[in-house]
Amino acid sequence: MSRQTTIAAGAMTEGGAEPILSVRDLTKHFPIKKGIFGRVGGAVRAVDGVSFDVAAGETLAVVGESGCGKSTTGRAILRLIEPTSGSVRFNGQDVLALGAGELRALRRQLQIVFQDPFSSLNPRMSIGAIVREGLTIHGLAEGAAADARVKQLLEEVGLRPEYASRYPHEFSGGQRQRVGIARALSVEPKFIVCDEPVSALDVSVQAQVVNLLQDLQRDRGLSYLFIAHDLSIVEHIADRVAVMYLGHIVELAPVQAMYSRPIMPYTQALLSAVPAPEPGVKRERILLAGDVPSPANPPSGCVFHPRCQHPARDAACAAIVPPLEEKAPGHWAACIKQPPSVVSWEAQRAAGGTNPPDFYLPVSALHRSADGAPRAHAFTPPR
Amino acid sequence: MTAPPLLELDDLHTFFYTDTGVARSVDGVSFSVGAGETVGVVGESGCGKSVTALSILRLVRAPGRIEPGSAIRFEGKDLMTLDEGEMQHIRGNRIAMVFQEPMTALNPVFTVGEQIAEVARIHGGMSRKEARAKAVEMLTLVGIPAPEQRAGEYPHQLSGGMRQRVVIAMALVMNPALIIADEPTTALDVTIQAQILELMADLTRRLGTSILLITHDLGVVAENCSRVIVMYAGEVVEEATAVELFGRAHMPYTEGLLGAMPRVGGESERLATIPGTVPPPTAWPAGCRFRDRCPYSWDRCEREHPPLYQIGAGHTSRCHLAEEPEHRNHPHPPLAAQRGASAA
């Protein structure tokens, strides 16, 4: 069952700002082939109806556990894999309708930085050549001008310009990730999809790369789609956060609201599971039972219902697909048991519901106490 | 400190003889683990924490070698003096290991029940039937639902968290005195990590097993360990109780690690960084090995290799600041940062 497009363009940015990227009902189903004739016997619903907006200069983080579809979402936006359906608009352009030439032109503005700094750089190319490739392909600079630009880019990401003639194996993980960032920056993009850019790095190096990404954003007004599983990094870098579970966005909110007053029970459990570097402080922890179900055979209704800790969980949760709805200004969540919801109690009862919706917030399990209503987030899009 | 500790490393040196020189991966490490204690070893890639773990079990392969003069005392025996047969008995019976990646620790062509039963037959001398029952019992102990059915499944049929539970079940079969867990939750998602750490804490409470928990994640250490050992460049650079370490870190490297870590609920705008990189293990610098990356270093740090100073009860730090604390008042950009564009 896929949801109708009900969310207007721009409705999902902070304060209704004009989005640079607008994604609606994006799906990616990977067919499961059976037998020697490759008969399609089902589909892995990796991304199953995802909608969000990113404003210019904003960082939207997408978090979730392995297999939730966050990386697939990032790649589908860039059309590194072709989405099954949905729409992606970048700067008003319909990305999914573009031909090969137009797509290449688009990728000047829309770049990606990959997780693994070891496999994402060609070992046979010097890092100068790696950074220069984009300049050549897009016809931005040639000859001495290109050399100068490469050196400038390397300096900008904190590498020495004379490193241009060296090869990737001569560099550490953090340095390689800087090369990956310089390569993305070479074509002067407006938007970068960062796919777990610091997950493979040690803590101290991770901090260097995070600071670099923040500096570049400030200086160039970049927008980021920051895909990550580390919730502490995300709180540090993001303006808004989208939580994914089994191919769905289950919650989307400004970072402070998300961390102080998570609405969706899955987000609550996720936040409670983060180990806190405060020895002696014992927090309650929401321990989820079992594992994430297979995306080839997702649960009916709310995909999280078999593991959900909400006290009002009932048969209606297994029957009704919860819409991603705005529960508080700018705070979207998909849960029919957390009021307000467009799915009325009457409708829930008709679907077998026995427990009326009742707001649930396990404060003692979260890292900081809830401070009442979500605060207005101090995000101002650059002019 | 009346009873001797369960495990005691004394001046452990493990070197690797490579084409590019001798890598002094573990270079004079001493620490102990008491009975029933959970001790954390933290440090970044290449600090020598995993090689330390392998050395305890004498699993270092050529070109690596545990150098003469190293002592590994366990339950009153020096493991360095045992022959391979006696060592086999220690491994699995008294000390068990849990690795980072459960898929590589399990054999893909045997069911998980057979693999657990194998431990019980080889190390415990049980019959096939007893061993099978034991396997089911262990799977129950580590909280695997429908253990009888799961015992007949292959590793690929289980999720990552389930596999790690199976590996822990295998480690516990002979009720060892010590479990060495090398990044046991690094490959797992955060909610599954919470399950596994809860399980390990519960098992130590019930069985009294000691755990040496090797990790890079300071949050995991804070929540699970009573004592923490920080390693850098093949050495122990700081040791303290967890509360002491997170509240009053002394060694600038430890401070740097804590500052570089974003915290959920933290307010800081910009993360602290440690400029530069760990030097290669084939060429540790003379003097303090952290000097180039340290904001307080002075000429003494270049001349003199710092010993582990006792700076409080159960708190040691490998930093000359213990003797000359006034240098803490004059922070400067570390040499690694001064040398121009940083090298991440």
Short mmCIF file of N, CA and C in Angstrom, two decimals, chain A residues 10 89 104 141 153 157 164 199 284 299 311 332 378:
data_model
loop_
_atom_site.label_atom_id
_atom_site.label_comp_id
_atom_site.label_asym_id
_atom_site.label_seq_id
_atom_site.Cartn_x
_atom_site.Cartn_y
_atom_site.Cartn_z
N GLY A 10 7.46 22.26 -0.46
CA GLY A 10 7.89 23.31 0.47
C GLY A 10 7.25 23.19 1.83
N ARG A 89 12.66 16.74 -7.14
CA ARG A 89 12.85 18.03 -7.80
C ARG A 89 14.02 18.73 -7.15
N ARG A 104 24.12 14.80 -16.37
CA ARG A 104 25.51 15.15 -16.13
C ARG A 104 25.61 16.61 -15.68
N ALA A 141 37.89 23.95 -16.23
CA ALA A 141 39.24 24.51 -16.27
C ALA A 141 40.14 23.54 -17.00
N LEU A 153 41.87 23.68 -4.13
CA LEU A 153 40.89 22.79 -3.51
C LEU A 153 41.53 21.95 -2.41
N VAL A 157 40.55 21.87 1.74
CA VAL A 157 40.14 20.76 2.59
C VAL A 157 41.24 20.36 3.56
N ALA A 164 49.35 16.70 -4.46
CA ALA A 164 48.59 16.40 -5.68
C ALA A 164 49.18 15.24 -6.48
N SER A 199 31.85 7.58 9.25
CA SER A 199 31.64 6.33 9.99
C SER A 199 32.89 5.47 10.06
N GLU A 284 17.39 4.77 32.23
CA GLU A 284 16.55 3.67 31.79
C GLU A 284 16.79 3.49 30.30
N PRO A 299 6.03 -5.80 8.04
CA PRO A 299 4.78 -6.00 8.78
C PRO A 299 3.67 -5.12 8.20
N PRO A 311 2.51 2.19 25.13
CA PRO A 311 1.53 1.45 25.95
C PRO A 311 0.16 1.29 25.29
N TRP A 332 7.16 16.29 12.20
CA TRP A 332 6.35 15.27 11.52
C TRP A 332 6.64 13.91 12.14
N ALA A 378 16.88 27.65 15.60
CA ALA A 378 17.59 28.82 15.09
C ALA A 378 18.24 28.51 13.75
#
